[in-house]
């Protein structure tokens, strides 16, 4: 998808003025964090599992080449195929060729953020192949021609009424001409419509939560069962996964699964966790005849060994955005590309360029709530700060900020001058603010006083001045 | 093709500032693969057999499945009774498995059984299960000629017959059983681990059952 | 009313006696009372407090803008200013955390400076956690009438583990009732330069915070970081709220009778 990350500030304005979005976010902020907290409390070993999950991912990244080759060896041994895609364009070409090799008209797609990353749908549509999103949330936003606003809950920005309107508009031609008002009716209608699409699809395309090197299996975690239908019914199953999804063994998967669902939705376990290994076997009554795994790099190998490497541990649970007050204020679309929230603020500059996405790592208070819930303990604030450092080094930091900072640092490095200037500032601010105790507007502080009063210092001078004068109480 | 492969693998090695793994480094990862280390022990996955069964039932119900504990002789009757209690049709699609054939289905005159894979308009399926995981009330289904995957997914209602002896503590116990049954390097085509009925929270973050897979799951836990 | 601090007898180590107060820029300029309150609390816990005159800023504005060179220069200045003290104490989780958690990482390429930074980090503290965790203070003898609610500022909470310490001491203040917000741990939207770089987002965050504060029913809001306090006070006052906003140290030191943040001096009106 086309990035609008450069327009972050405009996107924020739109988001804050959208009452439907604000309603949805109000619910998200309470619901996800409360459910995660309860799930973590039900499992006494949760924190120890987070440590191990981090260590497993670090071990894998340090030996990534080995585990990818091992994974490939196992897939080939069981009759599957592995395709290596250095870039997004390579992955699109590989997948399109596979679809055309079986004369595919439709592709049943299970939610894949990597497919969003490489803009797969647009590419397939241009070739006359219809991708059908089958995750309910993805299906809704595909009908509305919107990008996902959350990595595990893509339609979380919409209300039930908006979904009802969308279904009425698109399902009327299928004979559903009644506007629905109940959630379960909306789910049932989507189930009915999509069931036929599953049965008709020539190719099933899924992502992968993990690739298990030990067994050559792709592992998928869902609640709806759509991924399982996608990898069972069509004659070809394509798995699209980025290279850092590989993990060594099934035992490692057990650790990661225990933290994934609890961090994501607060469930003890998602409804479906599925391991697929190669194509259908002799004697099987169902399953795909062909099994292909497309391994996408798209810049990730270049992140290894850098100060940003920790982001490659991410298992895409969404906990960081569920707990982020900035995401909670503006939602996912404001971030302007595929990955929103704190993990997106770190990943997007890597994938679309720091010039395009310069706002994202800056739009954070570094409150640290994301890091405190991350199941693989990614130091997200630290990584966002690294992006700010790179921006500063490359002179991408806005001019006004740079100039202000230069002036401030000139003063801050000269204690005598600093003391003199703060004495003056303190005197002026306390003098003119004396009657009210605060300012309703202040020159050069419009960003503050547009929404807030600015407290004036009380009379008497700065702390240092008073202390020097021997006072023991203000 | 192989140029792309080398490009990615060499890119990784360049970033990690080393060549292909060799020597002790290689031995370490190879032995880690051969003898996978377990993660931190989860206490509730370490129970005695009887407690495992109870814990399995508790979590399965927590995750919106219904559970009936029955003797082998009562399996067919419980299936018929469950269908009747819920006003479900007596036409069922059943997995062609030796385990299920061991029960006396002929005793249920009302039941009409089709053996085979799942079809798009199936209302009820009956399958066995490779294992049950007590830790989370999860069923493990291994695909094969005796267990088509489509039966786990297409019908509205999924009835699962699980022997008590097949209930294990945690995920690691299932991996052990899979390696024992199929060989360390040879998983079945599909292993579905299923925890309760299909669900979605995609509309207003409120859980609705039966998104694409079964909206109802009934588990018969069979006493030995 | 003379507040006094009682020492715990079960304190294992002798407390660091010679303590330097890191005043912080905001306290120096906008709320000197916090500095005096900190000194009072420390002295009554048995410390000798000095205020090194060469101290300025901890460098966070540069650090969080990505300007490492300036941050390092300022950090070296801070290390000089606080050389030789048993402990460096700041009435702020964010400035305290800067010294104790972020300075060493600035000097990864220079072992000598890194050792100095680690030395400073090892003796730098946030005020309330220093009182409770290091000095073993269990109660204060202050008095404050009314219900208060306490906001957990992010750096103090998540970098330094300041959570129960202020609540424990507030529990000993006579006349004070603590009424928790629903989400005291959610950021108020200050974030240093964030609040002026992204004022709309900051406003949405602090608006939600002020609603939570109001819903608690408390007449006073307390926290341990002046930046957060000024942000929340400014929002509450713009909304016409009667909630009074103070630094937690002021109440613990018995200085709760001063005009609150953003309020005029008595009689100035």
PDB file of N, CA, C and O in Angstrom, chain A residues 181-244:
ATOM      1  N   UNK A 181     -28.664  -5.857  12.320  1.00  0.00           N
ATOM      2  CA  UNK A 181     -28.376  -5.021  13.484  1.00  0.00           C
ATOM      3  C   UNK A 181     -27.635  -5.788  14.578  1.00  0.00           C
ATOM      4  O   UNK A 181     -27.110  -5.181  15.495  1.00  0.00           O
ATOM      5  N   UNK A 182     -27.623  -7.126  14.467  1.00  0.00           N
ATOM      6  CA  UNK A 182     -26.968  -7.917  15.521  1.00  0.00           C
ATOM      7  C   UNK A 182     -25.619  -8.430  15.024  1.00  0.00           C
ATOM      8  O   UNK A 182     -25.494  -8.867  13.878  1.00  0.00           O
ATOM      9  N   UNK A 183     -24.659  -8.431  15.940  1.00  0.00           N
ATOM     10  CA  UNK A 183     -23.326  -8.915  15.583  1.00  0.00           C
ATOM     11  C   UNK A 183     -23.347 -10.351  15.089  1.00  0.00           C
ATOM     12  O   UNK A 183     -22.716 -10.683  14.092  1.00  0.00           O
ATOM     13  N   UNK A 184     -24.078 -11.233  15.777  1.00  0.00           N
ATOM     14  CA  UNK A 184     -24.028 -12.641  15.374  1.00  0.00           C
ATOM     15  C   UNK A 184     -24.635 -12.853  13.984  1.00  0.00           C
ATOM     16  O   UNK A 184     -24.206 -13.720  13.242  1.00  0.00           O
ATOM     17  N   UNK A 185     -25.596 -12.003  13.609  1.00  0.00           N
ATOM     18  CA  UNK A 185     -26.150 -12.106  12.254  1.00  0.00           C
ATOM     19  C   UNK A 185     -25.129 -11.654  11.208  1.00  0.00           C
ATOM     20  O   UNK A 185     -25.042 -12.220  10.113  1.00  0.00           O
ATOM     21  N   UNK A 186     -24.375 -10.622  11.554  1.00  0.00           N
ATOM     22  CA  UNK A 186     -23.342 -10.154  10.629  1.00  0.00           C
ATOM     23  C   UNK A 186     -22.277 -11.226  10.428  1.00  0.00           C
ATOM     24  O   UNK A 186     -21.836 -11.493   9.310  1.00  0.00           O
ATOM     25  N   UNK A 187     -21.879 -11.870  11.535  1.00  0.00           N
ATOM     26  CA  UNK A 187     -20.877 -12.938  11.444  1.00  0.00           C
ATOM     27  C   UNK A 187     -21.422 -14.096  10.604  1.00  0.00           C
ATOM     28  O   UNK A 187     -20.729 -14.641   9.738  1.00  0.00           O
ATOM     29  N   UNK A 188     -22.682 -14.445  10.821  1.00  0.00           N
ATOM     30  CA  UNK A 188     -23.273 -15.580  10.088  1.00  0.00           C
ATOM     31  C   UNK A 188     -23.366 -15.281   8.593  1.00  0.00           C
ATOM     32  O   UNK A 188     -23.118 -16.153   7.757  1.00  0.00           O
ATOM     33  N   UNK A 189     -23.713 -14.038   8.267  1.00  0.00           N
ATOM     34  CA  UNK A 189     -23.825 -13.692   6.843  1.00  0.00           C
ATOM     35  C   UNK A 189     -22.454 -13.768   6.160  1.00  0.00           C
ATOM     36  O   UNK A 189     -22.320 -14.307   5.049  1.00  0.00           O
ATOM     37  N   UNK A 190     -21.422 -13.246   6.841  1.00  0.00           N
ATOM     38  CA  UNK A 190     -20.069 -13.310   6.269  1.00  0.00           C
ATOM     39  C   UNK A 190     -19.625 -14.763   6.124  1.00  0.00           C
ATOM     40  O   UNK A 190     -19.019 -15.149   5.129  1.00  0.00           O
ATOM     41  N   UNK A 191     -19.966 -15.578   7.109  1.00  0.00           N
ATOM     42  CA  UNK A 191     -19.597 -16.997   7.063  1.00  0.00           C
ATOM     43  C   UNK A 191     -20.222 -17.654   5.830  1.00  0.00           C
ATOM     44  O   UNK A 191     -19.557 -18.377   5.094  1.00  0.00           O
ATOM     45  N   UNK A 192     -21.486 -17.338   5.596  1.00  0.00           N
ATOM     46  CA  UNK A 192     -22.191 -17.947   4.470  1.00  0.00           C
ATOM     47  C   UNK A 192     -21.570 -17.519   3.145  1.00  0.00           C
ATOM     48  O   UNK A 192     -21.307 -18.331   2.252  1.00  0.00           O
ATOM     49  N   UNK A 193     -21.346 -16.218   3.012  1.00  0.00           N
ATOM     50  CA  UNK A 193     -20.809 -15.686   1.759  1.00  0.00           C
ATOM     51  C   UNK A 193     -19.414 -16.239   1.491  1.00  0.00           C
ATOM     52  O   UNK A 193     -19.072 -16.639   0.375  1.00  0.00           O
ATOM     53  N   UNK A 194     -18.598 -16.290   2.546  1.00  0.00           N
ATOM     54  CA  UNK A 194     -17.206 -16.696   2.347  1.00  0.00           C
ATOM     55  C   UNK A 194     -17.057 -18.206   2.195  1.00  0.00           C
ATOM     56  O   UNK A 194     -16.104 -18.681   1.582  1.00  0.00           O
ATOM     57  N   UNK A 195     -18.001 -18.971   2.725  1.00  0.00           N
ATOM     58  CA  UNK A 195     -17.910 -20.428   2.616  1.00  0.00           C
ATOM     59  C   UNK A 195     -17.791 -20.848   1.149  1.00  0.00           C
ATOM     60  O   UNK A 195     -16.953 -21.660   0.769  1.00  0.00           O
ATOM     61  N   UNK A 196     -18.626 -20.269   0.304  1.00  0.00           N
ATOM     62  CA  UNK A 196     -18.600 -20.627  -1.108  1.00  0.00           C
ATOM     63  C   UNK A 196     -17.269 -20.211  -1.750  1.00  0.00           C
ATOM     64  O   UNK A 196     -16.722 -20.897  -2.598  1.00  0.00           O
ATOM     65  N   UNK A 197     -16.748 -19.078  -1.301  1.00  0.00           N
ATOM     66  CA  UNK A 197     -15.479 -18.599  -1.875  1.00  0.00           C
ATOM     67  C   UNK A 197     -14.340 -19.568  -1.533  1.00  0.00           C
ATOM     68  O   UNK A 197     -13.448 -19.798  -2.347  1.00  0.00           O
ATOM     69  N   UNK A 198     -14.376 -20.102  -0.314  1.00  0.00           N
ATOM     70  CA  UNK A 198     -13.370 -21.099   0.057  1.00  0.00           C
ATOM     71  C   UNK A 198     -13.452 -22.310  -0.868  1.00  0.00           C
ATOM     72  O   UNK A 198     -12.455 -22.832  -1.342  1.00  0.00           O
ATOM     73  N   UNK A 199     -14.697 -22.764  -1.100  1.00  0.00           N
ATOM     74  CA  UNK A 199     -14.883 -23.987  -1.889  1.00  0.00           C
ATOM     75  C   UNK A 199     -14.453 -23.765  -3.341  1.00  0.00           C
ATOM     76  O   UNK A 199     -14.010 -24.689  -4.004  1.00  0.00           O
ATOM     77  N   UNK A 200     -14.582 -22.516  -3.808  1.00  0.00           N
ATOM     78  CA  UNK A 200     -14.260 -22.223  -5.210  1.00  0.00           C
ATOM     79  C   UNK A 200     -12.797 -21.865  -5.441  1.00  0.00           C
ATOM     80  O   UNK A 200     -12.332 -21.868  -6.583  1.00  0.00           O
ATOM     81  N   UNK A 201     -12.076 -21.492  -4.383  1.00  0.00           N
ATOM     82  CA  UNK A 201     -10.739 -20.920  -4.579  1.00  0.00           C
ATOM     83  C   UNK A 201      -9.760 -21.953  -5.133  1.00  0.00           C
ATOM     84  O   UNK A 201      -9.810 -23.127  -4.786  1.00  0.00           O
ATOM     85  N   UNK A 202      -8.864 -21.464  -5.990  1.00  0.00           N
ATOM     86  CA  UNK A 202      -7.858 -22.340  -6.580  1.00  0.00           C
ATOM     87  C   UNK A 202      -6.596 -22.393  -5.730  1.00  0.00           C
ATOM     88  O   UNK A 202      -5.863 -23.370  -5.734  1.00  0.00           O
ATOM     89  N   UNK A 203      -6.336 -21.299  -5.033  1.00  0.00           N
ATOM     90  CA  UNK A 203      -5.118 -21.191  -4.232  1.00  0.00           C
ATOM     91  C   UNK A 203      -5.503 -20.670  -2.854  1.00  0.00           C
ATOM     92  O   UNK A 203      -6.370 -19.798  -2.733  1.00  0.00           O
ATOM     93  N   UNK A 204      -4.881 -21.223  -1.811  1.00  0.00           N
ATOM     94  CA  UNK A 204      -5.016 -20.667  -0.473  1.00  0.00           C
ATOM     95  C   UNK A 204      -3.702 -20.021  -0.080  1.00  0.00           C
ATOM     96  O   UNK A 204      -2.647 -20.647  -0.195  1.00  0.00           O
ATOM     97  N   UNK A 205      -3.748 -18.754   0.315  1.00  0.00           N
ATOM     98  CA  UNK A 205      -2.519 -18.074   0.707  1.00  0.00           C
ATOM     99  C   UNK A 205      -2.603 -17.664   2.167  1.00  0.00           C
ATOM    100  O   UNK A 205      -3.562 -17.010   2.581  1.00  0.00           O
ATOM    101  N   UNK A 206      -1.628 -18.088   2.941  1.00  0.00           N
ATOM    102  CA  UNK A 206      -1.602 -17.726   4.360  1.00  0.00           C
ATOM    103  C   UNK A 206      -0.258 -17.112   4.711  1.00  0.00           C
ATOM    104  O   UNK A 206       0.719 -17.246   3.969  1.00  0.00           O
ATOM    105  N   UNK A 207      -0.206 -16.457   5.831  1.00  0.00           N
ATOM    106  CA  UNK A 207       1.068 -16.060   6.407  1.00  0.00           C
ATOM    107  C   UNK A 207       1.564 -17.193   7.285  1.00  0.00           C
ATOM    108  O   UNK A 207       1.142 -18.337   7.133  1.00  0.00           O
ATOM    109  N   UNK A 208       2.439 -16.873   8.211  1.00  0.00           N
ATOM    110  CA  UNK A 208       2.876 -17.847   9.211  1.00  0.00           C
ATOM    111  C   UNK A 208       3.276 -17.079  10.457  1.00  0.00           C
ATOM    112  O   UNK A 208       3.899 -16.035  10.356  1.00  0.00           O
ATOM    113  N   UNK A 209       2.878 -17.603  11.611  1.00  0.00           N
ATOM    114  CA  UNK A 209       3.369 -17.009  12.852  1.00  0.00           C
ATOM    115  C   UNK A 209       4.788 -17.483  13.135  1.00  0.00           C
ATOM    116  O   UNK A 209       5.617 -16.726  13.604  1.00  0.00           O
ATOM    117  N   UNK A 210       5.021 -18.758  12.823  1.00  0.00           N
ATOM    118  CA  UNK A 210       6.357 -19.315  13.013  1.00  0.00           C
ATOM    119  C   UNK A 210       6.628 -20.330  11.906  1.00  0.00           C
ATOM    120  O   UNK A 210       5.706 -20.937  11.371  1.00  0.00           O
ATOM    121  N   UNK A 211       7.895 -20.497  11.579  1.00  0.00           N
ATOM    122  CA  UNK A 211       8.332 -21.588  10.716  1.00  0.00           C
ATOM    123  C   UNK A 211       9.245 -22.457  11.574  1.00  0.00           C
ATOM    124  O   UNK A 211      10.210 -21.945  12.148  1.00  0.00           O
ATOM    125  N   UNK A 212       8.924 -23.730  11.684  1.00  0.00           N
ATOM    126  CA  UNK A 212       9.683 -24.588  12.591  1.00  0.00           C
ATOM    127  C   UNK A 212      10.770 -25.322  11.804  1.00  0.00           C
ATOM    128  O   UNK A 212      10.476 -26.168  10.954  1.00  0.00           O
ATOM    129  N   UNK A 213      12.026 -24.981  12.088  1.00  0.00           N
ATOM    130  CA  UNK A 213      13.140 -25.552  11.322  1.00  0.00           C
ATOM    131  C   UNK A 213      13.237 -27.059  11.508  1.00  0.00           C
ATOM    132  O   UNK A 213      13.495 -27.807  10.566  1.00  0.00           O
ATOM    133  N   UNK A 214      13.037 -27.506  12.717  1.00  0.00           N
ATOM    134  CA  UNK A 214      13.161 -28.923  13.049  1.00  0.00           C
ATOM    135  C   UNK A 214      12.309 -29.810  12.140  1.00  0.00           C
ATOM    136  O   UNK A 214      12.734 -30.891  11.724  1.00  0.00           O
ATOM    137  N   UNK A 215      11.084 -29.359  11.842  1.00  0.00           N
ATOM    138  CA  UNK A 215      10.137 -30.219  11.130  1.00  0.00           C
ATOM    139  C   UNK A 215       9.771 -29.694   9.740  1.00  0.00           C
ATOM    140  O   UNK A 215       9.070 -30.376   9.004  1.00  0.00           O
ATOM    141  N   UNK A 216      10.213 -28.477   9.388  1.00  0.00           N
ATOM    142  CA  UNK A 216       9.806 -27.893   8.105  1.00  0.00           C
ATOM    143  C   UNK A 216       8.336 -27.509   8.079  1.00  0.00           C
ATOM    144  O   UNK A 216       7.703 -27.503   7.031  1.00  0.00           O
ATOM    145  N   UNK A 217       7.799 -27.177   9.255  1.00  0.00           N
ATOM    146  CA  UNK A 217       6.370 -26.851   9.332  1.00  0.00           C
ATOM    147  C   UNK A 217       6.158 -25.338   9.375  1.00  0.00           C
ATOM    148  O   UNK A 217       6.947 -24.613   9.966  1.00  0.00           O
ATOM    149  N   UNK A 218       5.053 -24.894   8.764  1.00  0.00           N
ATOM    150  CA  UNK A 218       4.618 -23.510   8.996  1.00  0.00           C
ATOM    151  C   UNK A 218       3.542 -23.565  10.073  1.00  0.00           C
ATOM    152  O   UNK A 218       2.729 -24.481  10.102  1.00  0.00           O
ATOM    153  N   UNK A 219       3.578 -22.589  10.958  1.00  0.00           N
ATOM    154  CA  UNK A 219       2.656 -22.595  12.089  1.00  0.00           C
ATOM    155  C   UNK A 219       1.796 -21.356  12.040  1.00  0.00           C
ATOM    156  O   UNK A 219       2.300 -20.242  11.889  1.00  0.00           O
ATOM    157  N   UNK A 220       0.485 -21.558  12.164  1.00  0.00           N
ATOM    158  CA  UNK A 220      -0.462 -20.458  12.038  1.00  0.00           C
ATOM    159  C   UNK A 220      -1.393 -20.424  13.229  1.00  0.00           C
ATOM    160  O   UNK A 220      -1.926 -21.450  13.640  1.00  0.00           O
ATOM    161  N   UNK A 221      -1.604 -19.246  13.754  1.00  0.00           N
ATOM    162  CA  UNK A 221      -2.443 -19.082  14.934  1.00  0.00           C
ATOM    163  C   UNK A 221      -3.625 -18.180  14.563  1.00  0.00           C
ATOM    164  O   UNK A 221      -3.424 -17.043  14.152  1.00  0.00           O
ATOM    165  N   UNK A 222      -4.845 -18.701  14.667  1.00  0.00           N
ATOM    166  CA  UNK A 222      -6.025 -17.885  14.370  1.00  0.00           C
ATOM    167  C   UNK A 222      -7.158 -18.260  15.316  1.00  0.00           C
ATOM    168  O   UNK A 222      -7.081 -19.264  16.031  1.00  0.00           O
ATOM    169  N   UNK A 223      -8.196 -17.473  15.282  1.00  0.00           N
ATOM    170  CA  UNK A 223      -9.388 -17.777  16.077  1.00  0.00           C
ATOM    171  C   UNK A 223     -10.576 -18.195  15.227  1.00  0.00           C
ATOM    172  O   UNK A 223     -11.480 -18.857  15.704  1.00  0.00           O
ATOM    173  N   UNK A 224     -10.583 -17.778  13.964  1.00  0.00           N
ATOM    174  CA  UNK A 224     -11.782 -17.983  13.158  1.00  0.00           C
ATOM    175  C   UNK A 224     -11.801 -19.326  12.454  1.00  0.00           C
ATOM    176  O   UNK A 224     -12.856 -19.879  12.183  1.00  0.00           O
ATOM    177  N   UNK A 225     -10.586 -19.844  12.125  1.00  0.00           N
ATOM    178  CA  UNK A 225     -10.516 -21.072  11.349  1.00  0.00           C
ATOM    179  C   UNK A 225     -10.382 -20.801   9.863  1.00  0.00           C
ATOM    180  O   UNK A 225     -10.323 -21.727   9.057  1.00  0.00           O
ATOM    181  N   UNK A 226     -10.308 -19.523   9.500  1.00  0.00           N
ATOM    182  CA  UNK A 226     -10.218 -19.198   8.071  1.00  0.00           C
ATOM    183  C   UNK A 226      -8.885 -19.619   7.478  1.00  0.00           C
ATOM    184  O   UNK A 226      -8.814 -20.062   6.334  1.00  0.00           O
ATOM    185  N   UNK A 227      -7.819 -19.506   8.264  1.00  0.00           N
ATOM    186  CA  UNK A 227      -6.516 -19.913   7.738  1.00  0.00           C
ATOM    187  C   UNK A 227      -6.523 -21.407   7.455  1.00  0.00           C
ATOM    188  O   UNK A 227      -5.960 -21.872   6.468  1.00  0.00           O
ATOM    189  N   UNK A 228      -7.196 -22.171   8.313  1.00  0.00           N
ATOM    190  CA  UNK A 228      -7.215 -23.611   8.142  1.00  0.00           C
ATOM    191  C   UNK A 228      -8.016 -24.027   6.921  1.00  0.00           C
ATOM    192  O   UNK A 228      -7.658 -24.950   6.206  1.00  0.00           O
ATOM    193  N   UNK A 229      -9.109 -23.308   6.676  1.00  0.00           N
ATOM    194  CA  UNK A 229      -9.848 -23.593   5.443  1.00  0.00           C
ATOM    195  C   UNK A 229      -8.997 -23.214   4.235  1.00  0.00           C
ATOM    196  O   UNK A 229      -8.968 -23.913   3.227  1.00  0.00           O
ATOM    197  N   UNK A 230      -8.249 -22.107   4.348  1.00  0.00           N
ATOM    198  CA  UNK A 230      -7.405 -21.660   3.231  1.00  0.00           C
ATOM    199  C   UNK A 230      -6.303 -22.671   2.927  1.00  0.00           C
ATOM    200  O   UNK A 230      -5.894 -22.821   1.777  1.00  0.00           O
ATOM    201  N   UNK A 231      -5.813 -23.352   3.952  1.00  0.00           N
ATOM    202  CA  UNK A 231      -4.717 -24.281   3.669  1.00  0.00           C
ATOM    203  C   UNK A 231      -5.174 -25.727   3.508  1.00  0.00           C
ATOM    204  O   UNK A 231      -4.356 -26.622   3.366  1.00  0.00           O
ATOM    205  N   UNK A 232      -6.480 -25.939   3.555  1.00  0.00           N
ATOM    206  CA  UNK A 232      -7.002 -27.305   3.419  1.00  0.00           C
ATOM    207  C   UNK A 232      -7.755 -27.519   2.105  1.00  0.00           C
ATOM    208  O   UNK A 232      -7.600 -28.529   1.443  1.00  0.00           O
ATOM    209  N   UNK A 233      -8.604 -26.541   1.742  1.00  0.00           N
ATOM    210  CA  UNK A 233      -9.517 -26.787   0.625  1.00  0.00           C
ATOM    211  C   UNK A 233      -8.907 -26.569  -0.768  1.00  0.00           C
ATOM    212  O   UNK A 233      -9.102 -27.397  -1.657  1.00  0.00           O
ATOM    213  N   UNK A 234      -8.177 -25.455  -1.020  1.00  0.00           N
ATOM    214  CA  UNK A 234      -7.662 -25.250  -2.384  1.00  0.00           C
ATOM    215  C   UNK A 234      -6.559 -26.244  -2.747  1.00  0.00           C
ATOM    216  O   UNK A 234      -5.949 -26.858  -1.864  1.00  0.00           O
ATOM    217  N   UNK A 235      -6.291 -26.347  -4.049  1.00  0.00           N
ATOM    218  CA  UNK A 235      -5.320 -27.370  -4.464  1.00  0.00           C
ATOM    219  C   UNK A 235      -3.878 -26.911  -4.266  1.00  0.00           C
ATOM    220  O   UNK A 235      -2.959 -27.721  -4.308  1.00  0.00           O
ATOM    221  N   UNK A 236      -3.687 -25.606  -4.066  1.00  0.00           N
ATOM    222  CA  UNK A 236      -2.326 -25.124  -3.791  1.00  0.00           C
ATOM    223  C   UNK A 236      -2.332 -24.265  -2.525  1.00  0.00           C
ATOM    224  O   UNK A 236      -3.191 -23.409  -2.358  1.00  0.00           O
ATOM    225  N   UNK A 237      -1.382 -24.547  -1.645  1.00  0.00           N
ATOM    226  CA  UNK A 237      -1.222 -23.724  -0.433  1.00  0.00           C
ATOM    227  C   UNK A 237       0.100 -22.978  -0.530  1.00  0.00           C
ATOM    228  O   UNK A 237       1.156 -23.582  -0.668  1.00  0.00           O
ATOM    229  N   UNK A 238       0.005 -21.640  -0.494  1.00  0.00           N
ATOM    230  CA  UNK A 238       1.217 -20.813  -0.476  1.00  0.00           C
ATOM    231  C   UNK A 238       1.333 -20.169   0.896  1.00  0.00           C
ATOM    232  O   UNK A 238       0.388 -19.545   1.380  1.00  0.00           O
ATOM    233  N   UNK A 239       2.494 -20.328   1.495  1.00  0.00           N
ATOM    234  CA  UNK A 239       2.791 -19.661   2.776  1.00  0.00           C
ATOM    235  C   UNK A 239       3.735 -18.504   2.470  1.00  0.00           C
ATOM    236  O   UNK A 239       4.788 -18.709   1.860  1.00  0.00           O
ATOM    237  N   UNK A 240       3.341 -17.310   2.867  1.00  0.00           N
ATOM    238  CA  UNK A 240       4.214 -16.150   2.684  1.00  0.00           C
ATOM    239  C   UNK A 240       4.703 -15.732   4.060  1.00  0.00           C
ATOM    240  O   UNK A 240       3.897 -15.392   4.937  1.00  0.00           O
ATOM    241  N   UNK A 241       6.009 -15.783   4.257  1.00  0.00           N
ATOM    242  CA  UNK A 241       6.542 -15.467   5.595  1.00  0.00           C
ATOM    243  C   UNK A 241       7.871 -14.745   5.457  1.00  0.00           C
ATOM    244  O   UNK A 241       8.642 -15.008   4.535  1.00  0.00           O
ATOM    245  N   UNK A 242       8.137 -13.827   6.376  1.00  0.00           N
ATOM    246  CA  UNK A 242       9.428 -13.155   6.360  1.00  0.00           C
ATOM    247  C   UNK A 242      10.450 -14.018   7.097  1.00  0.00           C
ATOM    248  O   UNK A 242      10.090 -14.876   7.912  1.00  0.00           O
ATOM    249  N   UNK A 243      11.706 -13.792   6.787  1.00  0.00           N
ATOM    250  CA  UNK A 243      12.753 -14.737   7.205  1.00  0.00           C
ATOM    251  C   UNK A 243      12.889 -14.856   8.719  1.00  0.00           C
ATOM    252  O   UNK A 243      13.297 -15.896   9.222  1.00  0.00           O
ATOM    253  N   UNK A 244      12.530 -13.800   9.467  1.00  0.00           N
ATOM    254  CA  UNK A 244      12.751 -13.863  10.914  1.00  0.00           C
ATOM    255  C   UNK A 244      11.667 -14.663  11.614  1.00  0.00           C
ATOM    256  O   UNK A 244      11.676 -14.798  12.837  1.00  0.00           O
TER     257      UNK A 244
END
